[in-house]
Short mmCIF file of C-alpha atoms in Angstrom, two decimals:
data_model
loop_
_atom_site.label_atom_id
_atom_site.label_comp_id
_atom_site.label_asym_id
_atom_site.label_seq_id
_atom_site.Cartn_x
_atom_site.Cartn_y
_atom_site.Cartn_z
CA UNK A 1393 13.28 -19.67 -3.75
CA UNK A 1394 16.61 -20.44 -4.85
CA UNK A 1395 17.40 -16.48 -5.47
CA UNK A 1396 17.23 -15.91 -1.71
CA UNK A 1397 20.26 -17.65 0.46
CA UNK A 1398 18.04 -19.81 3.20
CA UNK A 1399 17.63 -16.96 5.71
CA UNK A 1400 16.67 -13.62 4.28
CA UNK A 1401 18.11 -10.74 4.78
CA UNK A 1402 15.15 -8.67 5.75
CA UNK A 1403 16.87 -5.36 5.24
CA UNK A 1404 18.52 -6.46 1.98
CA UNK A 1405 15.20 -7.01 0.86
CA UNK A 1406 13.65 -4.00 1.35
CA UNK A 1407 16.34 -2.02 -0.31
CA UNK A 1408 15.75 -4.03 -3.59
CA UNK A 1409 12.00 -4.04 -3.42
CA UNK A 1410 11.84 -0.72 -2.93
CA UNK A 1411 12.71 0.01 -6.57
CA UNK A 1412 9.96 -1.89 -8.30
CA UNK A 1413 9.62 -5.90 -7.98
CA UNK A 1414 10.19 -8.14 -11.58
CA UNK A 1415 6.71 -9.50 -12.38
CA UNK A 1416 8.25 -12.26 -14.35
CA UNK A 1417 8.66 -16.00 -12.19
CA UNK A 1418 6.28 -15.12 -9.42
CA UNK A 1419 9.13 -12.92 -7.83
CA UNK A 1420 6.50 -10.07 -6.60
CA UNK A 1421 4.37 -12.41 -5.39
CA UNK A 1422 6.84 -14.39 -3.52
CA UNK A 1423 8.18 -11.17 -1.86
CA UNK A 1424 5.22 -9.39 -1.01
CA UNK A 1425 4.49 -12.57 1.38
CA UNK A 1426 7.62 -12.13 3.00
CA UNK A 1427 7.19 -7.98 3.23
CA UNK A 1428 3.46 -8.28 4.38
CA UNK A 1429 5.00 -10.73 7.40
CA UNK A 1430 3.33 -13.64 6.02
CA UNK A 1431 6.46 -16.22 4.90
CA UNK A 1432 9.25 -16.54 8.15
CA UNK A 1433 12.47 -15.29 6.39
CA UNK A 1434 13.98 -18.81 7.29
CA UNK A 1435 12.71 -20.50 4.44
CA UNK A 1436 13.18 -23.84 5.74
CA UNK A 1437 10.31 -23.48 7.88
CA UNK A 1438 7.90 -22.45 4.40
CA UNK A 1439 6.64 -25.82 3.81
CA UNK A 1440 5.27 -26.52 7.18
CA UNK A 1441 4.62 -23.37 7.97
CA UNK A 1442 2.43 -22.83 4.78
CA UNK A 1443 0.57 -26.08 5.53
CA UNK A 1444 -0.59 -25.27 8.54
CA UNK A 1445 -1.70 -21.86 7.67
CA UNK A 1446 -3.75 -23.17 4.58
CA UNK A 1447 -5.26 -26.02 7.06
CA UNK A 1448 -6.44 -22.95 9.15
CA UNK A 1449 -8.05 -20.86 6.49
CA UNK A 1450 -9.77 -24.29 4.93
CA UNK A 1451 -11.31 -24.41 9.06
CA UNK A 1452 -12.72 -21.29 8.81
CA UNK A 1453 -14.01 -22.14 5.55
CA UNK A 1454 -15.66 -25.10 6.99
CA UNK A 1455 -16.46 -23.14 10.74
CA UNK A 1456 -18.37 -19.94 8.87
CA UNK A 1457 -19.50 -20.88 5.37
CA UNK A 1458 -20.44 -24.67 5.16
CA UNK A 1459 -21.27 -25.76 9.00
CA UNK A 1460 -23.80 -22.31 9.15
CA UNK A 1461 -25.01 -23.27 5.17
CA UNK A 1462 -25.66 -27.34 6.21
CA UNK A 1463 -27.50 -25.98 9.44
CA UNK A 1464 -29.96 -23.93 7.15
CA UNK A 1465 -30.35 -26.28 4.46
CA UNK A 1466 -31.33 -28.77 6.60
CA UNK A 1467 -33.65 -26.48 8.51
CA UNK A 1468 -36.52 -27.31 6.49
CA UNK A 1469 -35.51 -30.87 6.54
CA UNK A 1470 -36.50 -32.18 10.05
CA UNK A 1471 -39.11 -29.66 11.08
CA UNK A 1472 -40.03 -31.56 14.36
CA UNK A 1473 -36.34 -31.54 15.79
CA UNK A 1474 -35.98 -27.38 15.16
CA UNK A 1475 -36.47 -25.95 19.50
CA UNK A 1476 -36.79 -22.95 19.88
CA UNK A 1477 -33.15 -21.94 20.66
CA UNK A 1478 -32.54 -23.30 16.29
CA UNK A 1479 -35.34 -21.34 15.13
CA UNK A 1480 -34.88 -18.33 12.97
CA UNK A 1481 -37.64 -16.44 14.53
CA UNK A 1482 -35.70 -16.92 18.01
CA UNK A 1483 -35.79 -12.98 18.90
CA UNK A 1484 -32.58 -13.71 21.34
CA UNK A 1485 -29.96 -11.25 19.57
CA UNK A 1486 -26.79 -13.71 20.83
CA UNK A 1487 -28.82 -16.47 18.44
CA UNK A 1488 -27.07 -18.20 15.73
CA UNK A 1489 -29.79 -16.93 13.42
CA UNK A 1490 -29.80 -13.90 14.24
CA UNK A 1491 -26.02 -13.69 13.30
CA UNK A 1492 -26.90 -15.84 10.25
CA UNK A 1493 -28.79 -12.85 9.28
CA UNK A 1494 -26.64 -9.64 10.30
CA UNK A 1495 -24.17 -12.00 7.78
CA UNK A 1496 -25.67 -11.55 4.91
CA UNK A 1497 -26.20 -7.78 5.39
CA UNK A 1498 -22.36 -7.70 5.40
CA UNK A 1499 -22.20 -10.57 2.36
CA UNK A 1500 -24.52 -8.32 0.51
CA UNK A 1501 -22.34 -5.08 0.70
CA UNK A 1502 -18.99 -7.54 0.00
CA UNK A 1503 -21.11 -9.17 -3.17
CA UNK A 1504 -22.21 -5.77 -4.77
CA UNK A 1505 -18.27 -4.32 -3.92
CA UNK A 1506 -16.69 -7.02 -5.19
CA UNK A 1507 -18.50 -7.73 -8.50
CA UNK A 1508 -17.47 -4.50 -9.30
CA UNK A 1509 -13.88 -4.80 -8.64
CA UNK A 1510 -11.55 -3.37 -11.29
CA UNK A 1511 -14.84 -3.60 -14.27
CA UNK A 1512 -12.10 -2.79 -16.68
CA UNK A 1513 -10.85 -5.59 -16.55
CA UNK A 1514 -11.57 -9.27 -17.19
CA UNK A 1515 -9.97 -10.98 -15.20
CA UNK A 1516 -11.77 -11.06 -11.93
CA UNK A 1517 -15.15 -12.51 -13.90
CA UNK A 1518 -13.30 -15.21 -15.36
CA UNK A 1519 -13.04 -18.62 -13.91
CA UNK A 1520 -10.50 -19.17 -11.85
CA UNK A 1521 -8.12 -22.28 -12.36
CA UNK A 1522 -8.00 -23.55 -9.03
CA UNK A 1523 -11.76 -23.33 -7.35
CA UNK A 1524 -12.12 -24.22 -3.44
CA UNK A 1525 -13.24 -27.98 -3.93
CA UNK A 1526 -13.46 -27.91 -0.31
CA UNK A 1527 -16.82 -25.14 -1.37
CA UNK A 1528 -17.58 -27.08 -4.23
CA UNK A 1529 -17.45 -30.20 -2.67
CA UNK A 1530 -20.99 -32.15 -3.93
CA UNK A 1531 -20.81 -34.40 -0.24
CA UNK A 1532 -21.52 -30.50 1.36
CA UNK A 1533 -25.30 -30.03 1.15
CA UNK A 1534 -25.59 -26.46 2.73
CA UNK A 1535 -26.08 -22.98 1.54
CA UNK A 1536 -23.29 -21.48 -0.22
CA UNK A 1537 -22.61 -17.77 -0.02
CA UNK A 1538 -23.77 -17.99 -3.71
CA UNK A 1539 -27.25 -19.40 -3.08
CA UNK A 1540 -27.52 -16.39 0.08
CA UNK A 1541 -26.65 -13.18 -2.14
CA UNK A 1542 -29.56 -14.92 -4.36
CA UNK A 1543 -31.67 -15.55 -1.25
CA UNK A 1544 -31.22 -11.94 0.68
CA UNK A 1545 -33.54 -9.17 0.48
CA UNK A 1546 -32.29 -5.71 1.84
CA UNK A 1547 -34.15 -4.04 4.79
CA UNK A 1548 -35.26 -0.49 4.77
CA UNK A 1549 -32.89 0.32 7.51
CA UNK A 1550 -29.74 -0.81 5.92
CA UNK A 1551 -27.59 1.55 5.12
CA UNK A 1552 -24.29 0.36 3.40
CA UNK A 1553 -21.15 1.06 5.60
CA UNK A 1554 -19.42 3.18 3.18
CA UNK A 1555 -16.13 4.94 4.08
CA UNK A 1556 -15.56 6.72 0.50
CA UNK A 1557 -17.68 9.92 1.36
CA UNK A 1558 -20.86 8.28 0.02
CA UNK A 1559 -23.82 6.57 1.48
CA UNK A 1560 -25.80 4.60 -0.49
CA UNK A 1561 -29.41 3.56 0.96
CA UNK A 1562 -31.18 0.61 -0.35
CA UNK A 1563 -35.33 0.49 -1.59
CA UNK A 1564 -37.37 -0.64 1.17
CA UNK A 1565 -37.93 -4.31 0.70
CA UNK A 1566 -36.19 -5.19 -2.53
CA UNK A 1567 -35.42 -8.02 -3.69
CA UNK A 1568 -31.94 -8.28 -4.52
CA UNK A 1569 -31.61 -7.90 -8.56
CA UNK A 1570 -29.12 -5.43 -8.85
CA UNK A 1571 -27.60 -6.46 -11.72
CA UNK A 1572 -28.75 -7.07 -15.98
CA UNK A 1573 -28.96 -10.59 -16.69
CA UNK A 1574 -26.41 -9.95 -19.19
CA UNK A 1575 -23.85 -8.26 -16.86
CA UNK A 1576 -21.98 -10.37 -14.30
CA UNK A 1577 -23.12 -13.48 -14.94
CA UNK A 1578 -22.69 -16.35 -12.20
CA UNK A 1579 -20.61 -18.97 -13.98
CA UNK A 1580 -22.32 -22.31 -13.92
CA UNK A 1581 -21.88 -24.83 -10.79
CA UNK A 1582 -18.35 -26.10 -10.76
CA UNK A 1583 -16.79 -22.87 -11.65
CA UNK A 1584 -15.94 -20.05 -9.45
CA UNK A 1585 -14.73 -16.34 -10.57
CA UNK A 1586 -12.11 -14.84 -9.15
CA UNK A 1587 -14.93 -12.28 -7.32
CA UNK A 1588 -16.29 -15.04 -5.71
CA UNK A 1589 -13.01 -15.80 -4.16
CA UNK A 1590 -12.08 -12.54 -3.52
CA UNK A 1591 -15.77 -12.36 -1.83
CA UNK A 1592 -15.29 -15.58 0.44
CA UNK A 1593 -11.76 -14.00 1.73
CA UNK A 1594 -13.56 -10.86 2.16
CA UNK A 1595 -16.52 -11.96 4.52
CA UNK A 1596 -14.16 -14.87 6.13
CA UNK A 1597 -12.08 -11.48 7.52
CA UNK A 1598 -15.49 -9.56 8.57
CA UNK A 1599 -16.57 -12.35 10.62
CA UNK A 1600 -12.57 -12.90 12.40
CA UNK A 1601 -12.93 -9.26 12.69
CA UNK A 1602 -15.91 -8.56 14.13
CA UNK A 1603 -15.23 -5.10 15.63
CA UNK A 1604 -14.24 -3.42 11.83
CA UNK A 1605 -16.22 -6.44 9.44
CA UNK A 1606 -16.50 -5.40 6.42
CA UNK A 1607 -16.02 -1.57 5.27
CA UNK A 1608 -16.37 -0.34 1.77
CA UNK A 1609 -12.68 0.14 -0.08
CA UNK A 1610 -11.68 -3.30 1.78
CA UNK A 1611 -12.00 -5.18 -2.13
CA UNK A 1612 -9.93 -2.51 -3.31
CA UNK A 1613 -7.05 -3.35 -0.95
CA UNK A 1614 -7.50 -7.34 -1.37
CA UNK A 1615 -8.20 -7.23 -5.53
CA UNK A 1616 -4.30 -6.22 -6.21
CA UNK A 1617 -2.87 -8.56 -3.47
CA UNK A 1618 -5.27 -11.67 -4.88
CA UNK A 1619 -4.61 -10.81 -8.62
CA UNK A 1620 -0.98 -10.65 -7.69
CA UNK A 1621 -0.87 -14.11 -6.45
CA UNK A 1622 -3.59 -15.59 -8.55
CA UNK A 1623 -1.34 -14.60 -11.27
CA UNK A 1624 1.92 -16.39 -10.19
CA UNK A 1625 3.12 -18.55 -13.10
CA UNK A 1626 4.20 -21.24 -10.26
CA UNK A 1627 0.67 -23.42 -10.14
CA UNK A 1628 2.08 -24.76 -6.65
CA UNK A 1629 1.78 -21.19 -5.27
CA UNK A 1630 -1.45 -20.13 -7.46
CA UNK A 1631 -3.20 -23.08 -6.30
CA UNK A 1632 -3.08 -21.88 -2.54
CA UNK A 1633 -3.88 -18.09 -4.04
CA UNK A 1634 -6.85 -17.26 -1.90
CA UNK A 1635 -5.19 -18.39 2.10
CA UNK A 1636 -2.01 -16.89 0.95
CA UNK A 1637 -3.82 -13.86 0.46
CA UNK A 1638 -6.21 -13.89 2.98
CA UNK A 1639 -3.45 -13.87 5.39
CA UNK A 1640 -1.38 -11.31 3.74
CA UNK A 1641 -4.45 -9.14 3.44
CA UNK A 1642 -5.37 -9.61 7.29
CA UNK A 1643 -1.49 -8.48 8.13
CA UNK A 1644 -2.14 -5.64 6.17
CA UNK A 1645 -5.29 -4.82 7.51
CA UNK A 1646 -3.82 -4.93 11.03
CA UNK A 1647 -1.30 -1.74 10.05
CA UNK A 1648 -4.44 -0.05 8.23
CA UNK A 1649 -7.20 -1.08 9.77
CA UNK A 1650 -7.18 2.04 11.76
CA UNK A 1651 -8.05 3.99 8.87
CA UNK A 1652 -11.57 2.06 8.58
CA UNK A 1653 -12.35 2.85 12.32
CA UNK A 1654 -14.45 5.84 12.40
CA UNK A 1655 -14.16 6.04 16.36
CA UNK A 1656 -10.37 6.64 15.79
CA UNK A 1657 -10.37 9.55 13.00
CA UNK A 1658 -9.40 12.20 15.08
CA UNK A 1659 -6.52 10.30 17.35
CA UNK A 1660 -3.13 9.94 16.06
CA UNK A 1661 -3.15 6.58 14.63
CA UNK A 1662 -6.82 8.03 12.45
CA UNK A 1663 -7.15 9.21 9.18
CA UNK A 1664 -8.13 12.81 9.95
CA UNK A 1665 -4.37 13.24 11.64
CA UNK A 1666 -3.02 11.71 8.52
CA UNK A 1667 -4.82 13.59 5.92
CA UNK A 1668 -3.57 16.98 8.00
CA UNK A 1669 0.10 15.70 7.64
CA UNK A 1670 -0.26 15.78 3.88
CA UNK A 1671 -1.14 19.70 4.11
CA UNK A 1672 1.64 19.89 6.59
CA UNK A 1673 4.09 18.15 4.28
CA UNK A 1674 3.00 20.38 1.14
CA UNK A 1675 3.16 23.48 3.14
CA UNK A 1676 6.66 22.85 3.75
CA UNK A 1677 7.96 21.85 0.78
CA UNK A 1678 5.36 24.01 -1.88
CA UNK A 1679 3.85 26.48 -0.12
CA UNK A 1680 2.43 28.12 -3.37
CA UNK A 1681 0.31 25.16 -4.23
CA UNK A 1682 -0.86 25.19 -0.13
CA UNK A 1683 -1.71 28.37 -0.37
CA UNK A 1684 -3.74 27.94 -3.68
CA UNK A 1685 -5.98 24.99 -2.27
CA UNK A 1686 -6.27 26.95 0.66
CA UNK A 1687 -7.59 30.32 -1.28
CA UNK A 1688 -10.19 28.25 -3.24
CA UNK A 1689 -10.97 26.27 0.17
CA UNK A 1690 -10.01 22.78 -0.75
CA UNK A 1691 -9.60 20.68 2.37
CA UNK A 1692 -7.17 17.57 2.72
CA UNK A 1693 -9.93 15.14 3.06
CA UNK A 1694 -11.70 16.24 -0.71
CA UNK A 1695 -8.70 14.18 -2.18
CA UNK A 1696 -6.53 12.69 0.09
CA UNK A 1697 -9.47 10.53 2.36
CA UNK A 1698 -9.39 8.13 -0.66
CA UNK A 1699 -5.71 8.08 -1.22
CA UNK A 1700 -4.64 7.42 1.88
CA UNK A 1701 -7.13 4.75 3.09
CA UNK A 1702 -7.05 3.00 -0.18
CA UNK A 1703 -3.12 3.16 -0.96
CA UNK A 1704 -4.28 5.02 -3.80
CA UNK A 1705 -5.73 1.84 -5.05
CA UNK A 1706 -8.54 3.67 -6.75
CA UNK A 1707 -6.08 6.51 -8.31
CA UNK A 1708 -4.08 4.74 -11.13
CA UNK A 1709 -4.07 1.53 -13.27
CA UNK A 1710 -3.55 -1.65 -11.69
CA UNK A 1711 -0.29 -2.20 -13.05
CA UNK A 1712 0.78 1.28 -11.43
CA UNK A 1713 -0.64 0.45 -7.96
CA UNK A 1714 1.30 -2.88 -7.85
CA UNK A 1715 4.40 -0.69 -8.96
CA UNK A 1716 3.38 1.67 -6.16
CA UNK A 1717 2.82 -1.35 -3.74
CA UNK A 1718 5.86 -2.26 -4.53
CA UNK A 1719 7.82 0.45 -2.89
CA UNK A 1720 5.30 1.05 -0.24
CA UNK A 1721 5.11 -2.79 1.28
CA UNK A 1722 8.87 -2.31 0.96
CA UNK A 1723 9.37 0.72 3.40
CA UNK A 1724 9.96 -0.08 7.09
CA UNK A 1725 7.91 2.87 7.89
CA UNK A 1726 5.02 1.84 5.15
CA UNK A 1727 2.56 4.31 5.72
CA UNK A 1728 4.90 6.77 6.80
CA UNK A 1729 5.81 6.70 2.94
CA UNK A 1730 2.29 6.75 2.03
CA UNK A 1731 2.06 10.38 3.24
CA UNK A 1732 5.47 11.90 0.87
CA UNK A 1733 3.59 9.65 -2.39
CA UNK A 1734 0.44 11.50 -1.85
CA UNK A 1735 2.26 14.64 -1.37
CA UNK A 1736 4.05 14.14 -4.59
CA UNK A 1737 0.72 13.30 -6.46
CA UNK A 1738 -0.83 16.18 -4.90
CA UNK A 1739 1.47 18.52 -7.66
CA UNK A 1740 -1.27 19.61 -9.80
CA UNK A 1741 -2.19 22.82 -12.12
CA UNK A 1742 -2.78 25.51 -9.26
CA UNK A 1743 -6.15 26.18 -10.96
CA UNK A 1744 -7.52 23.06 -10.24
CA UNK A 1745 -10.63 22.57 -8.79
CA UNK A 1746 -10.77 19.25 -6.12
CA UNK A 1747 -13.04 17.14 -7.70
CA UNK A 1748 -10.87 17.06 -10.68
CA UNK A 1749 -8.18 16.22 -8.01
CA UNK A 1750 -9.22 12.95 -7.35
CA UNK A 1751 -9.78 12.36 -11.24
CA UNK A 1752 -6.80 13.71 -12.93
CA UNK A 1753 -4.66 11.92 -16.14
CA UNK A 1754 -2.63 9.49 -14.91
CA UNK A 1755 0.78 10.44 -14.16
CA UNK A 1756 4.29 8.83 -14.28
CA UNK A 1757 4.68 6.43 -11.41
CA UNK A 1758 8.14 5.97 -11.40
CA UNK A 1759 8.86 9.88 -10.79
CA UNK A 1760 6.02 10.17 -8.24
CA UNK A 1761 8.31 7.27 -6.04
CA UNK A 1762 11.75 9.38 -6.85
CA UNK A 1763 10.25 12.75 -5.79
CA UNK A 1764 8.38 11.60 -2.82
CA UNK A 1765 11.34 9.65 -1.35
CA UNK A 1766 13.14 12.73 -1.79
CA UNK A 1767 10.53 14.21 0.43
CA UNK A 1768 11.10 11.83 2.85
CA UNK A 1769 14.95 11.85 3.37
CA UNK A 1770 14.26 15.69 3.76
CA UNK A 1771 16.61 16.30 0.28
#
């Protein structure tokens, strides 16, 4: 805090972002909530204002996890005081059952996403330092989003809601085992991993959100924000990691959301107009390579669906997106920029085919920010 004079120079900010963020002191983390419009760039209004947003998130913790888990836990409980309006078989679709259920459809997609976040790496099965003891509290009897994952069985019907070009339908009537005993292991009761938290944030956003929920790619927008802050060497800030983020992910959902929302894809805010202004871009500035993917028919949306609804999440190391995120959270225009980055990683081999498009070496970060900011001042 005491780097920044009391009221921040929003514009000052930007320009020195925009060049990479140091990792060291919990300096990215601290500016990211300022660029994602979480912290009020008078920083004497931090303290309360970050009490009263952590407050919030630990109601909806208590509104949509543990008043909904105490309710079925004590279902079986007091048999003779369940009407008919409590029951589960209550076929009225505006029933709180009934919702309890379409939940864990969506907590079941979230759970098998989010286990799988980032598999290379550690860190999100490990423990995390600071678990939700409002979750873990032992005076909350009640049904933890744990103990439903374990509980659910998947319906024939369901069919996950998967925006990355593939659909994945479930057996008819399994029981939920997807995973070796020996592979993600639950830690014991006391501990939580970092998925779980990234989970709870997850399906505490699909049930605010009901009109989007929960789409698949969402964990790989929320694992770099969370491992950002979960990562800040400042215990006062890591401590609060999963509201900080939760709100920083839901402003950033609110610029991107419309990327999720298949009903928009053709309009001018969806992802169809935006993967046809990548073409457009690379038509004007390399018309050879155009002209190439055009000749062996590769369309914008074989490679640049993922890129651009993901913020290339998915395309390089985790260190590299955060260097990416950097610049992008840091542009005024954010996913204007997006478009110029993914025309700059576009610059392949023209006798590449498009599946090796999205699945190419890894290639310098740094000069993929100069080049496609050139692109965007038009030099």
């Amino acid at each position: 805090c005491s780097r920044f004079s009391r009221k921040i120079d929003l514009k000052a900010l930007r320009e020195l972002c925009f060049s990479g963020i140091p990792c060291e002191g919990g300096i990215r983390a601290l500016c990211w909530k300022i660029l994602l419009n979480y912290l009020p760039l008078d920083q004497a209004l931090w303290e309360t204002f970050l009490t009263k947003q952590r407050d919030l998130y630990a109601q909806f913790l208590r509104e949509m996890i543990i008043q909904p888990g105490i309710a079925k836990a004590n279902l079986g409980v007091s048999r003779e005081d369940v009407t008919l309006e409590d029951h589960p078989l209550n076929p009225n679709p505006d029933s709180r059952w009934n919702t309890y259920f379409k939940d864990n459809e969506v907590l079941l997609q979230i759970d098998k996403d989010v286990r799988r976040l980032y598999p290379d790496m550690a860190f999100f099965q490990r423990p995390t330092d600071f678990p939700s003891q409002l979750i873990l509290d032992p005076e909350n009897e009640y049904e933890t989003l744990r103990r439903r994952v374990e509980q659910t069985t998947l319906k024939a019907q369901t069919v996950n809601r998967n925006r990355s070009g593939v659909t994945n339908v479930s057996s008819p009537g399994k029981a939920l085992n997807l995973y070796p005993s020996n592979e993600y292991e639950v830690l014991p009761n006391g501990c939580e991993a970092h998925w779980e938290v990234v989970e709870r944030i997850l399906f505490i956003y699909a049930k605010l959100n009901p009109g989007i929920a929960y789409v698949q790619g969402m964990n790989e927008i929320v694992g770099p924000i969370y491992y950002t802050f979960a990562t800040d060497p400042s215990s006062q800030w890591k401590e609060h990691a999963e509201a900080d983020t939760f709100f920083c992910f839901t402003s950033l959902m609110s610029e991107n959301r419309d990327n999720f929302i298949k009903s928009l894809d053709d309009s001018q805010c969806g992802i169809t107009f935006k993967m046809e202004s990548v073409f457009s871009k690379l038509k004007e500035k390399d018309t050879e390579l155009y002209l190439k993917l055009q000749e062996q028919n590769i369309k914008p949306q074989y490679f640049t669906f993922r890129w651009l609804t993901l913020l290339l999440s998915q395309e390089f190391l985790l260190p590299d997106v955060i260097r990416i995120w950097d610049s992008l959270f840091s542009d005024q225009e954010r996913f204007e920029f997006l478009i110029p980055v993914c025309c700059t990683h576009t610059h392949r081999p023209p006798n590449m085919q498009s599946a090796v498009l999205q699945d190419y070496p890894i290639s310098d970060v740094h000069a993929i920010l100069i080049k496609a900011k050139e692109l965007q001042d038009g030099l």
